[in-house]
Coordinates of C-alpha atoms in Angstrom, one line a residue:
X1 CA 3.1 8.3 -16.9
X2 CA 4.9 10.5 -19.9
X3 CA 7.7 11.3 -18.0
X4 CA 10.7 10.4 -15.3
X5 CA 9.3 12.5 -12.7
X6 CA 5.9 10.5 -13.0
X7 CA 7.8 6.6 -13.4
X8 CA 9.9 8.4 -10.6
X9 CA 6.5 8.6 -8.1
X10 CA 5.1 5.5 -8.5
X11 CA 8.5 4.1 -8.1
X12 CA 8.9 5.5 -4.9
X13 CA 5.0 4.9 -4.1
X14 CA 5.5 0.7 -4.9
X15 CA 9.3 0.8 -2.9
X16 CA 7.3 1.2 0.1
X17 CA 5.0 -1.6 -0.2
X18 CA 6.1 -5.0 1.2
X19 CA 5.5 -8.0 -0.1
X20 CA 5.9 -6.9 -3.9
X21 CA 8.2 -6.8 -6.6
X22 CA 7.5 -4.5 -9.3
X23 CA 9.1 -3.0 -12.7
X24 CA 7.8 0.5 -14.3
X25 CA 7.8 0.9 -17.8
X26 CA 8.3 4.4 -18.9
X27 CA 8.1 3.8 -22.6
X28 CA 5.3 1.6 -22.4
X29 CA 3.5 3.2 -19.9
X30 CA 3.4 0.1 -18.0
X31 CA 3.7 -1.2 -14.6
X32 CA 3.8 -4.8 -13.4
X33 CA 3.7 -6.0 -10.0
X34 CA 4.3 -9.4 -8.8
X35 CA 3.1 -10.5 -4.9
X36 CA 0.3 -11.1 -2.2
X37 CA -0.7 -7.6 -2.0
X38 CA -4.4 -7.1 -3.5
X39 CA -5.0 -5.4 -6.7
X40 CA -6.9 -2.3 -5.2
X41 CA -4.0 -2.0 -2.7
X42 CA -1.8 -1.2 -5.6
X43 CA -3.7 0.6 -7.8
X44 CA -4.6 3.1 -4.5
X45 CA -1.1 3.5 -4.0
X46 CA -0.6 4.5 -7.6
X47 CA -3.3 6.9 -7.7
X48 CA -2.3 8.9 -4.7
X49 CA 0.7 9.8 -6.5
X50 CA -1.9 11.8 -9.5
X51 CA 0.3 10.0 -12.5
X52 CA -2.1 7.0 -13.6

């Protein structure tokens, strides 16, 4: 993630997953997610948006 557009994706990506909180991290190039959801679950979503 380098830019708004990209922190913009995932953002929209994670909104549509339930049982998660989440925060992206622009700057850091970061994203943390909180919940029941498993790991590969998020990291699929992430990836189908092409900004890793």
């Amino acid at each position: 993630m380098s830019c708004e557009g990209c922190s913009g994706a995932v953002n929209r990506a994670l909104a549509k997953v339930e049982g998660i909180t989440y925060e992206v991290k622009l700057k850091e190039q970061q994203v943390n997610v909180k919940g029941d959801v498993p790991y590969d679950t998020i990291l699929e979503k992430i990836k189908k948006t092409g900004k890793e």
